[in-house]
Amino acid sequence: MRIPKYQLIEDELRKEIQDGKFGTGDRFYSEAELVERYNVSSITVIHAIRDLVSMGYLVRHQGRGTFVSRSRKHKLVEFTDIEVFAGHWDEENVDVISMEEGSNPAIRTRLRLSDSESYYKFVRVRRIKDEAFLVIESHIPARFVIPNRGKDYYTSIYTRFREDFGLHLDDESFVEQDDIVFPAPKSVTELLGLEGEIPCVRQEKLTTLSDGRVAEHALSYKRWDYFKIEFGTPGYMGTKD
């Protein structure tokens, strides 16, 4: 599969940032500089820059230019999304609410699909002790979906990738962005069985294979009281109670 030009540019620029060519807050290349450097159209350059902005590597300021984000260039840390119900795995279950072909142009772009490719949208709800705490909307390229198996075959997306295609998504590259949304979308609160305006943690994750293909784009909404994270530098042993 031929990798789009904007993706090659995006990958090269991201590597420059990760390798320390720019410091936090440094002014980044202008669009004109990148057009000349890669001999491509401004549309191609803008596509690459917008992706780097959406992933948090760059920030753009009207009338000032593009800069390396201070929030992305920092000391290496380890991140843990702590499951507050640890020890109750036997009481967890997942319901696949729907499975359908998707048509959202923005999602197609995130999945880097060609005009001839399609994708499937899965909506699932995770519960612990019969209490819903997470709504997951997964977008999977059609090449990784076996539609005639039915929606209940996809209670675990990662299991399907592993058993059907020999791919271990836990070991693949990903980028995730978490933010608080208030109020949570009505469709989400209904699936969580909650009433009124409540906050949720919105988690957007993009998992990419080593060959550049996107395996999954996922939008998750977690109940705020089920969200807990921990950061630490590599090798940190944590505090003891």
PDB file of C-alpha atoms in Angstrom:
ATOM      1  CA  MET A   1       0.000   0.000   0.000  1.00  0.00           C
ATOM      2  CA  ARG A   2       1.429   3.359  -1.049  1.00  0.00           C
ATOM      3  CA  ILE A   3       1.855   5.746   1.886  1.00  0.00           C
ATOM      4  CA  PRO A   4       0.452   9.250   1.185  1.00  0.00           C
ATOM      5  CA  LYS A   5       3.022  12.014   0.712  1.00  0.00           C
ATOM      6  CA  TYR A   6       1.625  14.061   3.605  1.00  0.00           C
ATOM      7  CA  GLN A   7       2.115  11.058   5.900  1.00  0.00           C
ATOM      8  CA  LEU A   8       5.780  10.688   4.908  1.00  0.00           C
ATOM      9  CA  ILE A   9       6.309  14.392   5.601  1.00  0.00           C
ATOM     10  CA  GLU A  10       4.440  14.163   8.895  1.00  0.00           C
ATOM     11  CA  ASP A  11       6.529  11.176  10.044  1.00  0.00           C
ATOM     12  CA  GLU A  12       9.812  12.891   9.154  1.00  0.00           C
ATOM     13  CA  LEU A  13       8.866  16.132  10.925  1.00  0.00           C
ATOM     14  CA  ARG A  14       7.658  14.264  14.003  1.00  0.00           C
ATOM     15  CA  LYS A  15      10.983  12.414  14.184  1.00  0.00           C
ATOM     16  CA  GLU A  16      12.863  15.737  14.053  1.00  0.00           C
ATOM     17  CA  ILE A  17      10.847  16.968  17.027  1.00  0.00           C
ATOM     18  CA  GLN A  18      11.315  13.714  18.963  1.00  0.00           C
ATOM     19  CA  ASP A  19      15.060  13.689  18.242  1.00  0.00           C
ATOM     20  CA  GLY A  20      15.456  17.139  19.795  1.00  0.00           C
ATOM     21  CA  LYS A  21      16.127  19.276  16.728  1.00  0.00           C
ATOM     22  CA  PHE A  22      13.705  21.823  18.208  1.00  0.00           C
ATOM     23  CA  GLY A  23      13.381  22.941  21.807  1.00  0.00           C
ATOM     24  CA  THR A  24      10.088  23.452  23.580  1.00  0.00           C
ATOM     25  CA  GLY A  25       8.426  26.624  22.355  1.00  0.00           C
ATOM     26  CA  ASP A  26      10.750  26.980  19.330  1.00  0.00           C
ATOM     27  CA  ARG A  27       9.319  28.387  16.129  1.00  0.00           C
ATOM     28  CA  PHE A  28       8.723  25.568  13.628  1.00  0.00           C
ATOM     29  CA  TYR A  29       9.103  25.604   9.839  1.00  0.00           C
ATOM     30  CA  SER A  30       6.713  27.858   7.944  1.00  0.00           C
ATOM     31  CA  GLU A  31       4.369  26.397   5.334  1.00  0.00           C
ATOM     32  CA  ALA A  32       6.377  28.136   2.606  1.00  0.00           C
ATOM     33  CA  GLU A  33       9.617  26.551   3.858  1.00  0.00           C
ATOM     34  CA  LEU A  34       8.069  23.092   3.863  1.00  0.00           C
ATOM     35  CA  VAL A  35       6.535  23.524   0.404  1.00  0.00           C
ATOM     36  CA  GLU A  36       9.972  24.420  -0.953  1.00  0.00           C
ATOM     37  CA  ARG A  37      11.766  21.703   1.024  1.00  0.00           C
ATOM     38  CA  TYR A  38       9.513  18.845  -0.127  1.00  0.00           C
ATOM     39  CA  ASN A  39       8.434  20.284  -3.487  1.00  0.00           C
ATOM     40  CA  VAL A  40       4.765  19.614  -2.751  1.00  0.00           C
ATOM     41  CA  SER A  41       1.559  21.631  -2.699  1.00  0.00           C
ATOM     42  CA  SER A  42       0.558  23.786   0.265  1.00  0.00           C
ATOM     43  CA  ILE A  43      -2.453  21.468   0.784  1.00  0.00           C
ATOM     44  CA  THR A  44      -0.110  18.519   1.404  1.00  0.00           C
ATOM     45  CA  VAL A  45       1.948  20.543   3.877  1.00  0.00           C
ATOM     46  CA  ILE A  46      -1.122  21.847   5.702  1.00  0.00           C
ATOM     47  CA  HIS A  47      -2.436  18.273   6.062  1.00  0.00           C
ATOM     48  CA  ALA A  48       0.824  17.140   7.689  1.00  0.00           C
ATOM     49  CA  ILE A  49       0.994  20.168   9.994  1.00  0.00           C
ATOM     50  CA  ARG A  50      -2.628  19.803  11.086  1.00  0.00           C
ATOM     51  CA  ASP A  51      -2.013  16.169  12.054  1.00  0.00           C
ATOM     52  CA  LEU A  52       1.013  17.166  14.141  1.00  0.00           C
ATOM     53  CA  VAL A  53      -1.075  19.869  15.818  1.00  0.00           C
ATOM     54  CA  SER A  54      -3.888  17.405  16.552  1.00  0.00           C
ATOM     55  CA  MET A  55      -1.372  14.983  18.094  1.00  0.00           C
ATOM     56  CA  GLY A  56      -0.006  17.755  20.317  1.00  0.00           C
ATOM     57  CA  TYR A  57       3.464  18.119  18.801  1.00  0.00           C
ATOM     58  CA  LEU A  58       2.817  21.616  17.455  1.00  0.00           C
ATOM     59  CA  VAL A  59       0.676  24.638  18.263  1.00  0.00           C
ATOM     60  CA  ARG A  60      -0.357  27.387  15.838  1.00  0.00           C
ATOM     61  CA  HIS A  61      -0.857  31.021  16.789  1.00  0.00           C
ATOM     62  CA  GLN A  62      -2.776  33.330  14.467  1.00  0.00           C
ATOM     63  CA  GLY A  63      -0.442  35.847  12.921  1.00  0.00           C
ATOM     64  CA  ARG A  64       2.623  34.495  14.742  1.00  0.00           C
ATOM     65  CA  GLY A  65       3.323  31.095  13.211  1.00  0.00           C
ATOM     66  CA  THR A  66       3.763  27.473  14.277  1.00  0.00           C
ATOM     67  CA  PHE A  67       5.672  26.434  17.397  1.00  0.00           C
ATOM     68  CA  VAL A  68       6.806  23.224  19.079  1.00  0.00           C
ATOM     69  CA  SER A  69       4.360  22.459  21.868  1.00  0.00           C
ATOM     70  CA  ARG A  70       5.653  22.761  25.407  1.00  0.00           C
ATOM     71  CA  SER A  71       3.218  20.059  26.487  1.00  0.00           C
ATOM     72  CA  ARG A  72       4.789  17.390  24.214  1.00  0.00           C
ATOM     73  CA  LYS A  73       8.504  18.122  24.608  1.00  0.00           C
ATOM     74  CA  HIS A  74       9.305  17.068  28.131  1.00  0.00           C
ATOM     75  CA  LYS A  75      11.237  14.525  30.118  1.00  0.00           C
ATOM     76  CA  LEU A  76      10.288  10.936  29.318  1.00  0.00           C
ATOM     77  CA  VAL A  77       7.639   9.645  31.698  1.00  0.00           C
ATOM     78  CA  GLU A  78       5.694   6.432  32.149  1.00  0.00           C
ATOM     79  CA  PHE A  79       1.928   6.639  32.172  1.00  0.00           C
ATOM     80  CA  THR A  80      -0.537   4.265  33.800  1.00  0.00           C
ATOM     81  CA  ASP A  81      -4.301   4.350  33.373  1.00  0.00           C
ATOM     82  CA  ILE A  82      -5.326   2.788  36.671  1.00  0.00           C
ATOM     83  CA  GLU A  83      -8.415   0.591  36.665  1.00  0.00           C
ATOM     84  CA  VAL A  84     -10.218   1.528  39.864  1.00  0.00           C
ATOM     85  CA  PHE A  85     -11.980  -1.841  39.925  1.00  0.00           C
ATOM     86  CA  ALA A  86      -8.801  -3.964  39.945  1.00  0.00           C
ATOM     87  CA  GLY A  87      -9.511  -7.374  41.418  1.00  0.00           C
ATOM     88  CA  HIS A  88     -13.019  -7.592  39.988  1.00  0.00           C
ATOM     89  CA  TRP A  89     -12.215  -8.725  36.438  1.00  0.00           C
ATOM     90  CA  ASP A  90     -14.537 -11.703  36.763  1.00  0.00           C
ATOM     91  CA  GLU A  91     -17.420  -9.259  37.174  1.00  0.00           C
ATOM     92  CA  GLU A  92     -16.657  -7.279  34.016  1.00  0.00           C
ATOM     93  CA  ASN A  93     -18.613  -7.638  30.771  1.00  0.00           C
ATOM     94  CA  VAL A  94     -18.822  -5.889  27.413  1.00  0.00           C
ATOM     95  CA  ASP A  95     -21.923  -5.324  25.286  1.00  0.00           C
ATOM     96  CA  VAL A  96     -21.560  -4.587  21.574  1.00  0.00           C
ATOM     97  CA  ILE A  97     -24.344  -2.089  20.949  1.00  0.00           C
ATOM     98  CA  SER A  98     -23.875  -1.699  17.199  1.00  0.00           C
ATOM     99  CA  MET A  99     -21.671  -2.567  14.235  1.00  0.00           C
ATOM    100  CA  GLU A 100     -22.102  -0.672  10.974  1.00  0.00           C
ATOM    101  CA  GLU A 101     -20.167   0.689   8.026  1.00  0.00           C
ATOM    102  CA  GLY A 102     -19.067   4.265   8.644  1.00  0.00           C
ATOM    103  CA  SER A 103     -19.018   7.220   6.292  1.00  0.00           C
ATOM    104  CA  ASN A 104     -17.673  10.161   8.307  1.00  0.00           C
ATOM    105  CA  PRO A 105     -15.052  11.985   6.154  1.00  0.00           C
ATOM    106  CA  ALA A 106     -13.097  13.115   9.236  1.00  0.00           C
ATOM    107  CA  ILE A 107     -12.810   9.523  10.478  1.00  0.00           C
ATOM    108  CA  ARG A 108     -11.753   8.354   7.030  1.00  0.00           C
ATOM    109  CA  THR A 109      -8.943  10.911   7.145  1.00  0.00           C
ATOM    110  CA  ARG A 110      -7.830   9.774  10.600  1.00  0.00           C
ATOM    111  CA  LEU A 111      -7.748   6.162   9.345  1.00  0.00           C
ATOM    112  CA  ARG A 112      -5.763   7.246   6.241  1.00  0.00           C
ATOM    113  CA  LEU A 113      -8.113   5.386   3.929  1.00  0.00           C
ATOM    114  CA  SER A 114      -7.982   5.566   0.143  1.00  0.00           C
ATOM    115  CA  ASP A 115     -11.138   6.352  -1.857  1.00  0.00           C
ATOM    116  CA  SER A 116     -11.721   2.638  -2.420  1.00  0.00           C
ATOM    117  CA  GLU A 117     -11.425   1.647   1.257  1.00  0.00           C
ATOM    118  CA  SER A 118     -14.146   1.640   3.906  1.00  0.00           C
ATOM    119  CA  TYR A 119     -14.358   1.248   7.660  1.00  0.00           C
ATOM    120  CA  TYR A 120     -16.658  -0.125  10.354  1.00  0.00           C
ATOM    121  CA  LYS A 121     -17.890   1.657  13.462  1.00  0.00           C
ATOM    122  CA  PHE A 122     -18.370  -0.390  16.626  1.00  0.00           C
ATOM    123  CA  VAL A 123     -20.101   0.999  19.714  1.00  0.00           C
ATOM    124  CA  ARG A 124     -19.489  -0.973  22.899  1.00  0.00           C
ATOM    125  CA  VAL A 125     -20.283  -0.510  26.587  1.00  0.00           C
ATOM    126  CA  ARG A 126     -18.093  -1.895  29.378  1.00  0.00           C
ATOM    127  CA  ARG A 127     -19.629  -2.734  32.740  1.00  0.00           C
ATOM    128  CA  ILE A 128     -18.327  -3.827  36.109  1.00  0.00           C
ATOM    129  CA  LYS A 129     -20.738  -5.380  38.592  1.00  0.00           C
ATOM    130  CA  ASP A 130     -23.507  -4.518  36.087  1.00  0.00           C
ATOM    131  CA  GLU A 131     -22.641  -0.802  36.287  1.00  0.00           C
ATOM    132  CA  ALA A 132     -21.747   0.831  32.950  1.00  0.00           C
ATOM    133  CA  PHE A 133     -18.625   2.980  33.199  1.00  0.00           C
ATOM    134  CA  LEU A 134     -17.201   3.210  29.654  1.00  0.00           C
ATOM    135  CA  VAL A 135     -18.605   3.797  26.171  1.00  0.00           C
ATOM    136  CA  ILE A 136     -16.197   2.983  23.329  1.00  0.00           C
ATOM    137  CA  GLU A 137     -16.662   3.927  19.684  1.00  0.00           C
ATOM    138  CA  SER A 138     -14.043   2.084  17.611  1.00  0.00           C
ATOM    139  CA  HIS A 139     -13.381   2.777  13.946  1.00  0.00           C
ATOM    140  CA  ILE A 140     -11.673  -0.126  12.183  1.00  0.00           C
ATOM    141  CA  PRO A 141     -10.598  -0.308   8.507  1.00  0.00           C
ATOM    142  CA  ALA A 142     -12.751  -2.879   6.690  1.00  0.00           C
ATOM    143  CA  ARG A 143      -9.682  -4.961   5.832  1.00  0.00           C
ATOM    144  CA  PHE A 144      -9.484  -5.892   9.537  1.00  0.00           C
ATOM    145  CA  VAL A 145     -13.165  -6.782   9.930  1.00  0.00           C
ATOM    146  CA  ILE A 146     -15.011 -10.034   9.205  1.00  0.00           C
ATOM    147  CA  PRO A 147     -18.586  -8.686   8.882  1.00  0.00           C
ATOM    148  CA  ASN A 148     -20.412 -12.002   8.534  1.00  0.00           C
ATOM    149  CA  ARG A 149     -19.386 -12.985  12.067  1.00  0.00           C
ATOM    150  CA  GLY A 150     -21.801 -10.419  13.550  1.00  0.00           C
ATOM    151  CA  LYS A 151     -21.361  -7.719  16.167  1.00  0.00           C
ATOM    152  CA  ASP A 152     -21.076 -10.006  19.201  1.00  0.00           C
ATOM    153  CA  TYR A 153     -17.883 -11.422  17.714  1.00  0.00           C
ATOM    154  CA  TYR A 154     -16.257  -8.062  18.535  1.00  0.00           C
ATOM    155  CA  THR A 155     -16.634  -7.765  22.298  1.00  0.00           C
ATOM    156  CA  SER A 156     -12.815  -7.458  22.323  1.00  0.00           C
ATOM    157  CA  ILE A 157     -11.295  -5.629  19.354  1.00  0.00           C
ATOM    158  CA  TYR A 158      -7.748  -6.500  20.452  1.00  0.00           C
ATOM    159  CA  THR A 159      -8.590 -10.202  20.647  1.00  0.00           C
ATOM    160  CA  ARG A 160      -9.945 -10.128  17.106  1.00  0.00           C
ATOM    161  CA  PHE A 161      -6.775  -8.467  15.791  1.00  0.00           C
ATOM    162  CA  ARG A 162      -4.629 -11.035  17.571  1.00  0.00           C
ATOM    163  CA  GLU A 163      -6.571 -14.176  16.669  1.00  0.00           C
ATOM    164  CA  ASP A 164      -7.758 -13.192  13.170  1.00  0.00           C
ATOM    165  CA  PHE A 165      -4.713 -11.303  11.877  1.00  0.00           C
ATOM    166  CA  GLY A 166      -1.813 -12.124  14.220  1.00  0.00           C
ATOM    167  CA  LEU A 167      -1.506  -8.481  15.269  1.00  0.00           C
ATOM    168  CA  HIS A 168      -0.894  -7.468  18.892  1.00  0.00           C
ATOM    169  CA  LEU A 169      -2.198  -3.913  19.181  1.00  0.00           C
ATOM    170  CA  ASP A 170      -0.813  -3.571  22.712  1.00  0.00           C
ATOM    171  CA  ASP A 171       2.672  -3.682  21.156  1.00  0.00           C
ATOM    172  CA  GLU A 172       1.959  -1.217  18.333  1.00  0.00           C
ATOM    173  CA  SER A 173       2.560   2.535  18.306  1.00  0.00           C
ATOM    174  CA  PHE A 174      -0.262   4.767  19.470  1.00  0.00           C
ATOM    175  CA  VAL A 175      -1.058   8.315  20.451  1.00  0.00           C
ATOM    176  CA  GLU A 176      -3.802   9.143  22.953  1.00  0.00           C
ATOM    177  CA  GLN A 177      -5.340  12.407  24.033  1.00  0.00           C
ATOM    178  CA  ASP A 178      -7.562  12.719  27.116  1.00  0.00           C
ATOM    179  CA  ASP A 179      -9.772  15.649  28.037  1.00  0.00           C
ATOM    180  CA  ILE A 180     -12.786  16.397  30.200  1.00  0.00           C
ATOM    181  CA  VAL A 181     -16.118  17.035  28.488  1.00  0.00           C
ATOM    182  CA  PHE A 182     -18.999  18.637  30.355  1.00  0.00           C
ATOM    183  CA  PRO A 183     -21.700  17.877  29.887  1.00  0.00           C
ATOM    184  CA  ALA A 184     -21.109  14.468  28.339  1.00  0.00           C
ATOM    185  CA  PRO A 185     -23.006  13.811  25.078  1.00  0.00           C
ATOM    186  CA  LYS A 186     -26.581  12.727  25.716  1.00  0.00           C
ATOM    187  CA  SER A 187     -26.063   9.517  23.716  1.00  0.00           C
ATOM    188  CA  VAL A 188     -23.213   8.621  26.092  1.00  0.00           C
ATOM    189  CA  THR A 189     -25.105   9.318  29.318  1.00  0.00           C
ATOM    190  CA  GLU A 190     -28.012   7.235  28.029  1.00  0.00           C
ATOM    191  CA  LEU A 191     -25.719   4.262  27.369  1.00  0.00           C
ATOM    192  CA  LEU A 192     -24.171   4.725  30.821  1.00  0.00           C
ATOM    193  CA  GLY A 193     -27.640   4.757  32.350  1.00  0.00           C
ATOM    194  CA  LEU A 194     -27.120   8.175  33.927  1.00  0.00           C
ATOM    195  CA  GLU A 195     -29.379  11.198  34.122  1.00  0.00           C
ATOM    196  CA  GLY A 196     -28.698  14.919  33.981  1.00  0.00           C
ATOM    197  CA  GLU A 197     -25.530  16.759  33.023  1.00  0.00           C
ATOM    198  CA  ILE A 198     -22.403  14.913  34.115  1.00  0.00           C
ATOM    199  CA  PRO A 199     -18.699  15.150  33.189  1.00  0.00           C
ATOM    200  CA  CYS A 200     -16.878  12.374  31.357  1.00  0.00           C
ATOM    201  CA  VAL A 201     -13.276  11.761  30.369  1.00  0.00           C
ATOM    202  CA  ARG A 202     -13.037  11.695  26.581  1.00  0.00           C
ATOM    203  CA  GLN A 203     -10.151   9.554  25.338  1.00  0.00           C
ATOM    204  CA  GLU A 204      -9.118   9.610  21.674  1.00  0.00           C
ATOM    205  CA  LYS A 205      -6.589   6.981  20.631  1.00  0.00           C
ATOM    206  CA  LEU A 206      -4.979   6.233  17.266  1.00  0.00           C
ATOM    207  CA  THR A 207      -3.059   2.950  16.884  1.00  0.00           C
ATOM    208  CA  THR A 208      -0.665   2.622  13.945  1.00  0.00           C
ATOM    209  CA  LEU A 209       1.088  -0.494  12.657  1.00  0.00           C
ATOM    210  CA  SER A 210       4.797  -0.594  11.817  1.00  0.00           C
ATOM    211  CA  ASP A 211       4.010  -0.355   8.089  1.00  0.00           C
ATOM    212  CA  GLY A 212       2.171   2.953   8.563  1.00  0.00           C
ATOM    213  CA  ARG A 213      -1.375   1.590   8.340  1.00  0.00           C
ATOM    214  CA  VAL A 214      -3.844   2.710  10.992  1.00  0.00           C
ATOM    215  CA  ALA A 215      -5.385  -0.240  12.823  1.00  0.00           C
ATOM    216  CA  GLU A 216      -7.876   1.566  15.045  1.00  0.00           C
ATOM    217  CA  HIS A 217      -9.187   5.005  15.846  1.00  0.00           C
ATOM    218  CA  ALA A 218     -11.135   4.937  19.098  1.00  0.00           C
ATOM    219  CA  LEU A 219     -13.239   7.506  20.941  1.00  0.00           C
ATOM    220  CA  SER A 220     -14.015   6.491  24.513  1.00  0.00           C
ATOM    221  CA  TYR A 221     -16.082   8.182  27.184  1.00  0.00           C
ATOM    222  CA  LYS A 222     -15.319   7.107  30.746  1.00  0.00           C
ATOM    223  CA  ARG A 223     -17.303   8.086  33.811  1.00  0.00           C
ATOM    224  CA  TRP A 224     -15.308  10.677  35.744  1.00  0.00           C
ATOM    225  CA  ASP A 225     -15.463   8.625  38.967  1.00  0.00           C
ATOM    226  CA  TYR A 226     -13.837   5.672  37.176  1.00  0.00           C
ATOM    227  CA  PHE A 227     -10.867   7.685  35.897  1.00  0.00           C
ATOM    228  CA  LYS A 228      -7.480   7.612  37.637  1.00  0.00           C
ATOM    229  CA  ILE A 229      -4.004   8.035  36.146  1.00  0.00           C
ATOM    230  CA  GLU A 230      -0.436   7.967  37.400  1.00  0.00           C
ATOM    231  CA  PHE A 231       2.716   9.530  35.920  1.00  0.00           C
ATOM    232  CA  GLY A 232       6.296   8.758  36.859  1.00  0.00           C
ATOM    233  CA  THR A 233       9.805   8.854  35.475  1.00  0.00           C
ATOM    234  CA  PRO A 234      11.162   5.499  34.176  1.00  0.00           C
ATOM    235  CA  GLY A 235      12.359   3.301  37.034  1.00  0.00           C
ATOM    236  CA  TYR A 236      10.249   5.039  39.662  1.00  0.00           C
ATOM    237  CA  MET A 237       9.100   2.405  42.145  1.00  0.00           C
ATOM    238  CA  GLY A 238       6.116   4.348  43.500  1.00  0.00           C
ATOM    239  CA  THR A 239       5.150   5.103  47.082  1.00  0.00           C
ATOM    240  CA  LYS A 240       4.478   2.381  49.610  1.00  0.00           C
ATOM    241  CA  ASP A 241       1.400   2.475  51.803  1.00  0.00           C
TER     242      ASP A 241
END
